[in-house]
Amino acid sequence: MAETNLQVLLRRRPKGAPVPEDFEIVETKLPEPAEGEVLVRARYLSLDPYMRGRMSEAKSYAKPVELGAVMEGQTAGEVVASRAPGFTPGDTVLGGFGWQRFSCVSPARLFKIDPKEAPLSASLGVLGMPGLTAWVGLEDIGRPKAGETMVVSAASGAVGQVVGQLGKIRGCKVIGIAGGPEKCRFVTEELGFDACIDHRGDLNAQLDAACPEGIDIYWENVGGAVQAAVFPRFRDFGRMVMCGVISQYNTVEGADSFGGAPGPNLGAVVRKRLHIQGFIVSDNGWPRYPQFRREMLGHMAAGKMKWREDVVQGLRNAPTAFIGLLQGANFGKLVVQID
Amino acid sequence: MAETNLQVLLRRRPKGAPVPEDFEIVETKLPEPAEGEVLVRARYLSLDPYMRGRMSEAKSYAKPVELGAVMEGQTAGEVVASRAPGFTPGDTVLGGFGWQRFSCVSPARLFKIDPKEAPLSASLGVLGMPGLTAWVGLEDIGRPKAGETMVVSAASGAVGQVVGQLGKIRGCKVIGIAGGPEKCRFVTEELGFDACIDHRGDLNAQLDAACPEGIDIYWENVGGAVQAAVFPRFRDFGRMVMCGVISQYNTVEGADSFGGAPGPNLGAVVRKRLHIQGFIVSDNGWPRYPQFRREMLGHMAAGKMKWREDVVQGLRNAPTAFIGLLQGANFGKLVVQID
């Protein structure tokens, strides 16, 4: 193979919002798989908000990417060479590593997938980590029941799209929150949510209108002002599935980059018997990936699970795309198609 | 029976902290049990923080006491007359109703108890609603594991005493928080907590010293500054059992009397996968009372469950005692011995 690898490295740690100079793009030698490893050629790279945490040295649930190292991320592609049992060249796989064209990975978290089931990029979105996040969070924490009212923030995003549609499949009334009329229209007209609130407008008035009965389940992707508007509207026994707080990820380093302590007290949690639980899909999600994928493929075949992707061409454009993701510039699950 | 009833009524709704004039003490005719009812003579009345909520018209999980009605509360005493199957005069019972000497109650929530098992007043504290609250909250939400660090606010109070001792029985390191050196000494020397923090001192410094490893379980009875100091110290997968926020109960009416919305976001809940859950023991606690009582009597017989009561003599002193309870003036489970 005369090909070279193309990699995006972390050059320096961002102060606040990342800028292109925080990244470095390099061409390097094609890596060689060690015994027990698989060499994967990535066709798509998933870009996700959690990556902002990996760029920071602040204490979090995972180690930061080291300076000069390849940016962390999941890819889908095909096996080029294998020194691990069960994988052969040509296999389509989910689970390649990093913002790079080629990676050598251990097969522990490599899932062989059937390319005929769905477009490959879907395995990074609706059928990938964001979809699995939606599914696990609803199964374990949201526990939607027919007739309940569910509010989903970042509703047109990778996780939000799936959350809301799963809520509809379970018989909930589902209200999305998204940025701008185009995203809101997509959420209601394409995804079939019952309504969608534009967070650039008056949140309180729109929530009053959309869910006068209150909120049973809130899927939290954003934090900040949206959370503050939603929280007092919880009904008794409400559940807040805390998946992320993207509005806080670019807060200045040194402070708790996830927003720090709560307000002075959470008294309403007692009165309403609220259940608030944070989760990270990597804790216990992946062993359930086969079950998740089977169920989701069924929903897709039945026309009950749509998805929208925002596909950026070329790995060299990954940094700019990622910077936009943190500002809500993407529309749908952001993936990079690797040339 | 020539006796009369003695009752404490709600005369008006308090503005902020209740005052004696919010109550009215009246002598009335002895009530007659209707068919299916039991007439109970109360020997002890339980005074508990939740009663502050019943005095208010603010929306909560239970209806407010109406103006001019008997203050709500649980009593322990004996059956005087019965028109319900299974109860006969002389039976010792837990579950009489209200701040009054005599009450006619339906037997649905009346528990016949053996007066030889424990002093009668204990059935309003360690063996009563506060004890059941501690037990249910730990079983369902706290889920203590040996070696974990548990922090208990209002540690010398009715619920806190039991929470911490159950934590020790489960093998936890248990840190209490209480007001003043006398209560702190009781918590460590009598109840056997590993340490006790005086909330009148520097909370952060004392928490640093007592639990440098962080906190796995926080039992929340108080809210406010104590919660704000504890929250950032949660370890991954921490649990906050939200039982009450007494520091907020006297906030001015009209505002959410339980303290309203949280701060702008709860981002650390994601990062640390925290589980925060409010609960009210009346939702699902009482059907488990027999099991709870059996277990607790076993702990008491083994010398592993102590309790301290603050016994006020005479129903006429109930209002003043209750006002003090909301200010932390009591020391141990507050009960009124009814003359």
XYZ file of C-alpha atoms in Angstrom:
678
model
C 0.000 0.000 0.000
C 1.496 3.293 -1.075
C -1.119 5.315 0.713
C -0.332 7.615 3.608
C -2.372 8.380 6.660
C -4.017 11.759 7.194
C -4.481 12.802 10.816
C -5.904 15.701 12.794
C -3.897 16.319 15.964
C -4.622 18.429 19.014
C -2.013 21.177 18.848
C -3.036 23.146 21.919
C -5.838 23.309 24.433
C -8.557 25.820 23.530
C -9.352 28.778 25.706
C -13.143 28.975 25.474
C -14.378 28.226 21.951
C -11.885 26.180 19.907
C -10.252 27.853 16.903
C -8.648 26.221 13.849
C -5.159 26.878 15.230
C -5.903 24.485 18.092
C -5.659 21.656 15.551
C -2.890 20.453 13.279
C -3.327 18.385 10.150
C -0.501 16.054 9.230
C 0.249 13.342 6.699
C 1.992 10.372 8.217
C 3.067 6.872 7.368
C 0.398 4.192 7.104
C 0.287 2.373 10.450
C 0.957 -1.357 10.732
C -1.428 -3.469 12.811
C 0.246 -5.272 15.718
C -0.686 -8.848 16.572
C -4.359 -8.832 17.664
C -5.115 -5.535 15.899
C -7.171 -4.603 12.884
C -6.250 -1.887 10.382
C -9.386 0.104 9.513
C -9.811 2.578 6.711
C -12.332 5.186 7.833
C -14.988 6.333 5.413
C -16.869 8.495 7.910
C -15.818 10.226 11.102
C -18.367 11.157 13.745
C -18.059 14.638 15.249
C -19.745 14.973 18.625
C -19.958 17.568 21.398
C -18.228 15.331 23.962
C -14.975 15.895 22.069
C -14.775 19.383 23.523
C -14.251 17.785 26.933
C -11.359 15.686 25.577
C -9.581 18.833 24.407
C -9.562 20.165 27.952
C -7.402 19.182 30.875
C -10.290 19.683 33.319
C -11.216 16.601 35.333
C -13.915 14.632 33.600
C -15.089 11.079 33.065
C -12.408 10.352 30.446
C -8.775 11.285 30.024
C -7.983 14.309 27.882
C -6.355 13.875 24.475
C -2.658 14.566 24.898
C -1.115 17.492 23.083
C 0.219 16.309 19.739
C -1.997 13.208 19.757
C -4.725 12.296 17.261
C -8.128 13.757 18.182
C -10.433 11.142 19.627
C -13.493 10.030 17.670
C -15.326 7.069 16.230
C -15.281 6.144 12.565
C -17.048 3.700 10.271
C -15.254 2.108 7.370
C -13.748 -1.142 6.279
C -11.076 -3.536 7.363
C -7.906 -3.210 5.280
C -5.766 -5.719 7.125
C -6.389 -7.915 10.117
C -4.208 -9.682 12.647
C -7.239 -10.431 14.849
C -9.528 -13.472 14.620
C -12.980 -12.813 13.180
C -12.068 -9.875 10.966
C -10.959 -10.058 7.362
C -10.163 -7.398 4.773
C -13.331 -6.009 3.237
C -15.427 -6.300 6.404
C -17.534 -3.222 7.085
C -17.008 -2.047 10.655
C -18.082 0.516 13.172
C -15.461 1.466 15.705
C -12.348 2.764 13.993
C -10.512 5.301 16.055
C -9.708 8.980 15.767
C -9.770 11.875 13.372
C -7.697 10.022 10.803
C -8.016 8.035 7.631
C -6.422 4.822 8.929
C -6.306 3.441 12.415
C -5.095 0.281 14.073
C -7.630 -0.821 16.638
C -8.237 -3.675 19.003
C -11.391 -5.574 18.041
C -12.880 -5.277 21.535
C -15.184 -2.461 20.493
C -15.245 -3.083 16.761
C -18.691 -4.054 15.483
C -18.945 -5.823 12.159
C -21.988 -4.416 10.373
C -23.913 -5.373 7.279
C -23.539 -2.510 4.762
C -26.857 -3.466 3.161
C -28.830 -2.709 6.340
C -28.426 1.055 6.186
C -26.103 3.698 4.732
C -22.701 3.470 6.389
C -22.824 6.971 7.872
C -26.026 6.071 9.743
C -23.918 3.796 11.930
C -22.336 6.932 13.357
C -25.708 8.603 13.977
C -29.120 7.052 14.291
C -27.532 3.583 14.449
C -24.413 4.705 16.254
C -23.291 6.263 19.496
C -25.866 9.094 19.387
C -28.715 6.674 18.699
C -27.481 4.304 21.370
C -27.260 7.225 23.771
C -30.893 8.106 23.086
C -32.030 4.535 23.468
C -30.101 3.758 26.664
C -31.068 7.044 28.302
C -34.741 6.486 27.599
C -34.683 2.830 28.618
C -32.837 3.404 31.881
C -33.822 6.887 32.982
C -36.574 8.470 30.908
C -38.825 5.387 30.927
C -41.477 7.002 28.719
C -45.086 5.939 29.155
C -47.880 6.488 26.658
C -49.608 9.786 27.202
C -46.693 11.482 28.923
C -45.236 14.778 27.768
C -41.593 14.697 26.737
C -39.470 17.748 25.947
C -36.261 17.263 23.958
C -33.603 19.952 23.671
C -31.269 20.092 20.651
C -34.130 18.262 18.978
C -32.725 18.286 15.448
C -29.326 17.066 16.605
C -27.923 13.577 16.465
C -29.308 12.436 19.814
C -32.421 14.615 19.934
C -33.828 13.316 16.648
C -33.761 9.764 17.933
C -35.012 10.603 21.429
C -38.106 12.321 20.113
C -38.974 9.642 17.601
C -38.553 6.920 20.219
C -40.845 9.005 22.414
C -43.462 9.098 19.677
C -43.130 5.331 19.161
C -43.805 4.935 22.894
C -46.934 7.070 22.637
C -45.693 10.282 24.218
C -46.548 13.829 23.300
C -43.155 15.127 22.190
C -42.060 18.774 22.135
C -38.710 19.644 20.589
C -36.528 22.667 21.265
C -34.206 23.774 18.456
C -32.522 26.876 17.079
C -34.330 28.656 14.245
C -37.425 28.056 12.113
C -35.752 25.698 9.653
C -34.725 23.230 12.326
C -38.085 23.539 14.052
C -39.909 22.808 10.815
C -37.768 19.734 10.236
C -38.477 18.492 13.746
C -42.231 18.711 13.362
C -42.724 18.047 9.654
C -40.049 15.441 9.025
C -39.571 13.814 12.401
C -43.199 14.068 13.489
C -42.725 15.751 16.870
C -45.956 17.348 18.085
C -44.408 20.800 18.301
C -41.018 22.491 18.294
C -39.953 25.554 20.232
C -37.346 27.976 18.899
C -34.977 28.688 21.769
C -34.174 32.044 20.225
C -37.723 33.151 21.059
C -39.515 33.479 24.388
C -38.997 30.080 25.972
C -41.514 30.533 28.753
C -44.360 31.650 26.536
C -43.696 28.880 24.034
C -43.496 26.226 26.737
C -46.740 27.520 28.266
C -48.403 27.131 24.888
C -46.906 23.775 23.936
C -47.245 21.942 27.226
C -49.709 23.641 29.560
C -50.063 20.299 31.355
C -46.392 20.330 32.392
C -43.509 18.040 31.537
C -42.984 14.405 32.471
C -39.644 13.808 30.774
C -36.998 16.330 29.834
C -34.084 15.225 27.716
C -31.269 17.603 28.537
C -28.684 18.243 25.839
C -28.046 21.940 26.367
C -28.311 23.273 29.942
C -28.319 26.972 30.706
C -31.392 29.087 29.986
C -33.305 26.217 28.399
C -32.944 24.086 31.500
C -33.932 26.974 33.736
C -37.149 27.435 31.720
C -38.021 23.753 31.635
C -37.268 22.831 35.231
C -40.157 24.587 37.015
C -42.587 22.912 34.609
C -41.903 19.370 35.725
C -44.916 17.377 36.823
C -44.776 15.076 39.825
C -42.472 12.116 39.232
C -40.814 13.892 36.275
C -37.518 12.621 34.920
C -34.686 14.733 33.579
C -32.329 12.671 31.481
C -29.088 14.571 31.630
C -27.130 13.707 28.534
C -25.167 16.899 28.057
C -25.053 20.654 28.586
C -23.542 21.903 25.350
C -24.243 25.543 26.193
C -21.580 25.253 28.885
C -18.809 23.397 27.060
C -16.942 26.474 25.934
C -16.956 28.151 29.328
C -13.525 29.310 30.338
C -11.101 26.605 31.363
C -10.285 26.345 35.032
C -13.901 26.721 36.012
C -15.789 23.446 36.017
C -16.223 23.150 32.288
C -19.565 21.464 32.764
C -21.087 24.362 34.648
C -20.257 23.626 38.251
C -22.555 23.448 41.190
C -26.286 23.891 41.003
C -28.163 26.772 42.511
C -28.723 27.032 46.216
C -31.127 24.130 46.408
C -33.211 21.693 44.433
C -36.231 21.742 46.701
C -38.690 21.067 43.914
C -36.991 17.706 43.447
C -38.530 16.622 46.743
C -41.934 18.112 46.263
C -42.329 16.657 42.783
C -40.352 13.453 43.501
C -38.147 14.227 40.531
C -35.557 11.832 39.306
C -32.520 13.500 37.798
C -29.776 11.302 36.528
C -26.719 11.883 34.449
C -25.291 9.199 32.247
C -22.534 8.443 29.788
C -23.323 5.895 27.123
C -19.910 4.282 27.332
C -20.584 3.131 30.897
C -23.035 0.416 29.968
C -24.303 1.053 26.451
C -22.117 -0.863 24.055
C -22.852 -4.396 25.290
C -26.441 -3.638 24.316
C -25.544 -2.380 20.849
C -26.752 -5.497 18.975
C -30.192 -5.300 20.628
C -30.372 -1.579 19.995
C -29.396 -1.968 16.347
C -31.990 -4.691 15.790
C -34.765 -2.585 17.279
C -33.769 0.545 15.410
C -33.564 -1.230 12.079
C -37.100 -2.410 12.713
C -38.287 1.144 13.384
C -36.499 2.350 10.260
C -38.076 -0.364 8.117
C -41.476 0.666 9.494
C -40.835 4.297 8.533
C -40.920 5.385 12.167
C -37.313 6.442 12.470
C -35.970 9.133 10.190
C -32.662 10.874 10.459
C -30.886 13.810 9.046
C -27.155 14.070 8.587
C -24.942 17.045 8.020
C -22.096 15.609 5.948
C -18.862 17.558 5.659
C -16.498 16.548 2.887
C -12.894 15.866 3.763
C -11.017 15.274 6.967
C -9.195 18.594 6.586
C -12.523 20.324 7.220
C -13.164 18.462 10.474
C -11.825 21.199 12.788
C -14.020 23.916 11.294
C -17.027 21.606 11.332
C -16.423 20.745 14.967
C -16.100 24.413 15.930
C -19.473 25.012 14.262
C -21.044 22.055 16.049
C -20.407 23.683 19.409
C -22.232 26.778 18.147
C -25.201 24.882 16.710
C -24.162 25.590 13.113
C -24.793 21.996 12.026
C -28.229 20.719 11.059
C -28.553 17.041 11.910
C -25.934 14.512 12.887
C -22.535 15.867 11.903
C -20.230 13.426 10.133
C -17.131 13.893 8.044
C -16.828 11.929 4.830
C -13.218 10.983 4.484
C -11.810 11.335 1.001
C -66.880 9.218 78.982
C -66.982 12.688 80.456
C -63.741 13.688 78.811
C -63.501 16.407 76.205
C -61.251 16.631 73.214
C -58.370 19.110 73.043
C -57.422 20.294 69.568
C -54.895 22.586 67.914
C -56.379 24.328 64.882
C -54.796 26.302 62.068
C -56.069 29.834 62.609
C -54.245 31.569 59.764
C -51.536 30.857 57.233
C -48.077 31.948 58.388
C -46.099 34.576 56.563
C -42.567 33.206 56.764
C -41.836 31.626 60.140
C -45.014 30.529 61.973
C -45.919 32.362 65.188
C -48.130 31.164 68.061
C -51.007 33.323 66.814
C -51.214 31.184 63.672
C -52.657 28.420 65.850
C -55.725 28.175 68.034
C -56.241 25.752 70.902
C -59.806 24.665 71.594
C -61.649 22.217 73.820
C -64.386 20.370 71.991
C -66.795 17.525 72.449
C -65.429 13.982 72.341
C -65.970 12.663 68.786
C -68.095 9.561 68.095
C -66.698 6.927 65.730
C -68.859 6.293 62.675
C -69.409 2.765 61.379
C -65.995 1.452 60.224
C -64.051 3.943 62.338
C -61.883 3.620 65.408
C -61.718 6.169 68.218
C -58.077 6.618 69.250
C -56.780 8.364 72.318
C -53.397 9.876 71.464
C -50.571 9.554 73.979
C -47.914 11.059 71.701
C -48.082 13.431 68.754
C -45.301 13.569 66.198
C -44.142 17.021 65.117
C -42.365 17.042 61.768
C -41.042 19.633 59.312
C -43.456 18.590 56.536
C -46.255 20.182 58.545
C -44.988 23.605 57.532
C -46.023 22.771 53.971
C -49.536 21.849 55.114
C -49.939 25.295 56.676
C -49.309 26.914 53.305
C -51.576 27.253 50.301
C -48.667 26.827 47.891
C -49.011 23.906 45.518
C -47.395 20.823 46.944
C -47.788 17.052 47.043
C -50.569 17.151 49.619
C -53.542 19.396 50.230
C -53.101 22.223 52.721
C -54.869 22.083 56.078
C -57.959 24.249 55.825
C -58.248 27.316 57.983
C -60.037 26.392 61.197
C -59.264 22.692 60.778
C -57.194 20.482 63.089
C -53.488 20.549 62.285
C -52.391 17.401 60.496
C -50.111 14.929 62.236
C -49.662 11.340 63.298
C -50.183 10.103 66.829
C -49.611 6.918 68.766
C -51.991 5.852 71.502
C -54.681 3.360 72.252
C -58.058 2.374 70.954
C -60.886 3.730 73.112
C -63.811 2.515 71.025
C -64.014 0.589 67.788
C -66.631 0.137 65.105
C -64.103 -1.507 62.773
C -63.218 -5.192 62.605
C -59.844 -6.147 64.044
C -59.577 -3.364 66.596
C -60.757 -3.520 70.193
C -60.515 -1.071 73.082
C -57.103 -1.218 74.715
C -55.198 -1.987 71.499
C -52.024 0.044 71.145
C -51.934 1.724 67.735
C -49.834 3.924 65.512
C -51.782 6.135 63.136
C -54.166 8.350 65.060
C -54.760 11.644 63.355
C -54.029 15.281 64.089
C -52.872 17.620 66.809
C -55.589 16.469 69.175
C -56.204 14.169 72.103
C -58.909 12.043 70.459
C -59.475 11.224 66.820
C -61.802 9.009 64.812
C -59.837 7.298 62.091
C -60.344 4.726 59.400
C -58.253 1.626 60.080
C -56.673 1.690 56.611
C -53.448 3.185 57.921
C -53.766 2.195 61.556
C -51.043 -0.207 62.665
C -51.621 -2.293 65.761
C -48.333 -2.440 67.644
C -47.031 -4.449 70.588
C -46.299 -1.976 73.403
C -43.698 -4.351 74.826
C -41.490 -4.092 71.717
C -40.353 -0.525 72.317
C -41.479 2.629 74.126
C -44.635 3.970 72.520
C -43.090 7.272 71.450
C -40.455 5.390 69.407
C -43.240 4.420 67.025
C -43.382 8.074 65.999
C -39.619 8.315 65.511
C -37.103 5.567 64.969
C -39.944 3.057 64.432
C -42.297 5.548 62.813
C -42.604 7.791 59.813
C -39.124 9.317 60.213
C -37.505 5.909 60.548
C -39.516 4.551 57.639
C -38.472 7.575 55.598
C -34.813 6.849 56.310
C -35.204 3.186 55.486
C -37.176 3.629 52.254
C -34.934 6.424 50.989
C -31.819 4.357 51.542
C -33.317 1.167 50.102
C -34.677 2.824 46.975
C -32.348 5.720 46.262
C -29.250 5.818 48.455
C -28.415 2.123 48.012
C -25.403 2.263 50.331
C -22.516 -0.098 49.714
C -19.810 -0.991 52.204
C -16.870 1.370 52.001
C -18.815 4.268 50.559
C -18.859 7.710 52.133
C -22.265 8.974 53.229
C -23.014 12.504 54.418
C -26.198 13.119 56.406
C -27.556 16.590 57.070
C -29.712 17.302 60.124
C -27.884 14.298 61.519
C -29.266 14.483 65.042
C -32.833 14.877 63.825
C -35.522 12.238 63.582
C -34.615 11.039 60.102
C -30.893 11.793 60.151
C -30.219 9.671 63.248
C -31.659 6.607 61.557
C -30.084 7.265 58.157
C -26.599 7.442 59.595
C -26.953 4.367 61.778
C -28.338 2.365 58.867
C -25.346 3.612 56.867
C -22.987 2.312 59.553
C -24.826 -1.019 59.616
C -24.249 -1.223 55.860
C -20.538 -0.559 56.295
C -20.350 3.039 55.116
C -18.163 5.809 56.438
C -20.791 8.208 57.765
C -20.327 11.953 58.281
C -23.096 13.908 59.986
C -23.858 17.599 59.718
C -25.613 19.214 62.695
C -25.938 22.546 64.458
C -23.644 23.107 67.420
C -21.123 21.078 69.412
C -23.680 19.329 71.619
C -25.540 17.793 68.680
C -22.276 16.921 66.942
C -21.003 15.169 70.041
C -24.212 13.156 70.290
C -23.952 12.158 66.650
C -20.437 10.791 66.976
C -20.354 9.561 70.575
C -23.857 8.190 70.945
C -24.874 7.311 67.400
C -21.423 6.223 66.272
C -21.069 8.321 63.118
C -17.442 8.616 62.039
C -17.472 12.404 62.272
C -19.893 15.285 62.548
C -19.588 18.728 61.004
C -21.035 21.809 62.678
C -22.843 23.743 59.965
C -22.273 26.936 61.909
C -18.558 26.610 61.128
C -16.694 26.575 57.812
C -18.490 23.889 55.850
C -15.935 23.608 53.089
C -12.938 23.228 55.365
C -14.727 20.694 57.542
C -15.905 18.667 54.537
C -12.377 18.717 53.111
C -11.079 17.311 56.364
C -13.832 14.767 56.952
C -14.170 13.339 53.456
C -11.170 14.168 51.276
C -12.148 11.201 49.102
C -15.459 12.830 48.142
C -19.031 11.814 48.806
C -20.959 8.825 47.453
C -24.296 9.422 49.146
C -25.730 12.663 50.445
C -28.901 12.573 52.480
C -30.512 15.967 52.006
C -32.689 17.265 54.813
C -31.774 20.939 54.738
C -30.899 22.469 51.358
C -29.376 25.902 51.005
C -25.741 26.514 51.911
C -25.191 22.951 53.102
C -26.295 21.519 49.785
C -24.172 24.013 47.885
C -21.097 22.922 49.860
C -21.777 19.207 49.486
C -22.738 19.093 45.818
C -19.349 19.745 44.182
C -17.844 16.965 46.339
C -19.874 14.146 44.830
C -17.897 11.260 43.433
C -18.867 9.613 40.165
C -22.171 7.772 40.457
C -23.047 9.662 43.654
C -26.616 9.691 44.924
C -28.388 12.586 46.587
C -31.438 11.397 48.478
C -33.636 14.454 48.625
C -35.862 14.081 51.633
C -36.385 17.715 52.529
C -34.962 21.231 52.467
C -35.921 22.607 55.853
C -33.795 25.728 55.417
C -36.278 26.851 52.775
C -39.606 26.065 54.415
C -40.105 29.483 55.941
C -39.315 31.399 52.770
C -41.968 33.981 51.979
C -45.249 32.608 50.683
C -45.978 33.087 47.024
C -42.512 32.058 46.034
C -42.149 28.323 45.575
C -41.924 27.439 49.231
C -39.517 24.630 48.459
C -36.984 26.930 46.867
C -37.941 26.915 43.223
C -35.752 26.173 40.263
C -32.135 25.140 40.475
C -29.269 27.219 39.214
C -28.625 27.658 35.536
C -27.578 24.083 34.965
C -26.665 20.823 36.615
C -23.827 19.913 34.307
C -21.901 17.998 36.928
C -24.825 15.576 37.040
C -23.777 14.359 33.595
C -20.067 14.289 34.155
C -20.384 12.401 37.428
C -23.468 10.366 36.413
C -25.239 11.579 39.510
C -28.602 10.302 40.505
C -30.750 12.829 42.291
C -34.180 11.792 43.354
C -36.811 13.295 45.558
C -39.265 11.162 47.456
C -42.140 11.286 49.851
C -42.510 8.337 52.172
C -46.282 8.260 51.855
C -46.019 7.349 48.160
C -44.881 3.798 48.718
C -43.555 3.449 52.249
C -46.416 2.313 54.436
C -47.104 -1.050 52.802
C -43.528 -1.923 53.781
C -43.972 -0.819 57.397
C -44.155 -4.352 58.849
C -40.877 -5.353 57.182
C -39.244 -2.105 58.246
C -40.398 -2.510 61.851
C -39.130 -6.083 62.032
C -35.697 -5.104 60.737
C -35.416 -2.076 62.990
C -36.412 -4.001 66.104
C -33.620 -6.413 65.252
C -31.091 -3.577 64.984
C -32.344 -2.126 68.267
C -32.040 -5.478 70.039
C -28.483 -5.742 68.726
C -27.618 -2.307 70.129
C -27.006 -0.919 66.641
C -29.878 1.517 66.534
C -30.099 4.240 69.152
C -32.425 7.172 69.149
C -32.911 10.409 70.946
C -36.249 12.085 71.499
C -37.095 15.614 72.461
C -40.334 15.191 74.408
C -42.538 18.235 74.964
C -45.178 17.936 77.669
C -48.730 18.880 76.789
C -50.582 19.451 73.552
C -50.922 23.155 74.369
C -47.176 23.469 73.860
C -47.242 21.894 70.390
C -47.287 25.194 68.446
C -44.229 26.604 70.208
C -42.402 23.303 69.854
C -43.189 23.189 66.139
C -41.984 26.761 65.616
C -38.718 25.768 67.289
C -38.409 22.638 65.136
C -38.240 24.769 62.003
C -35.363 26.699 63.584
C -33.448 23.630 64.731
C -34.218 24.266 68.403
C -35.122 20.637 69.065
C -32.519 17.987 69.791
C -33.677 14.619 68.525
C -37.058 13.470 67.304
C -39.666 15.955 68.510
C -42.805 14.451 70.028
C -45.520 15.882 72.210
C -46.659 13.847 75.179
C -50.367 14.399 75.469
C -51.605 14.880 78.987
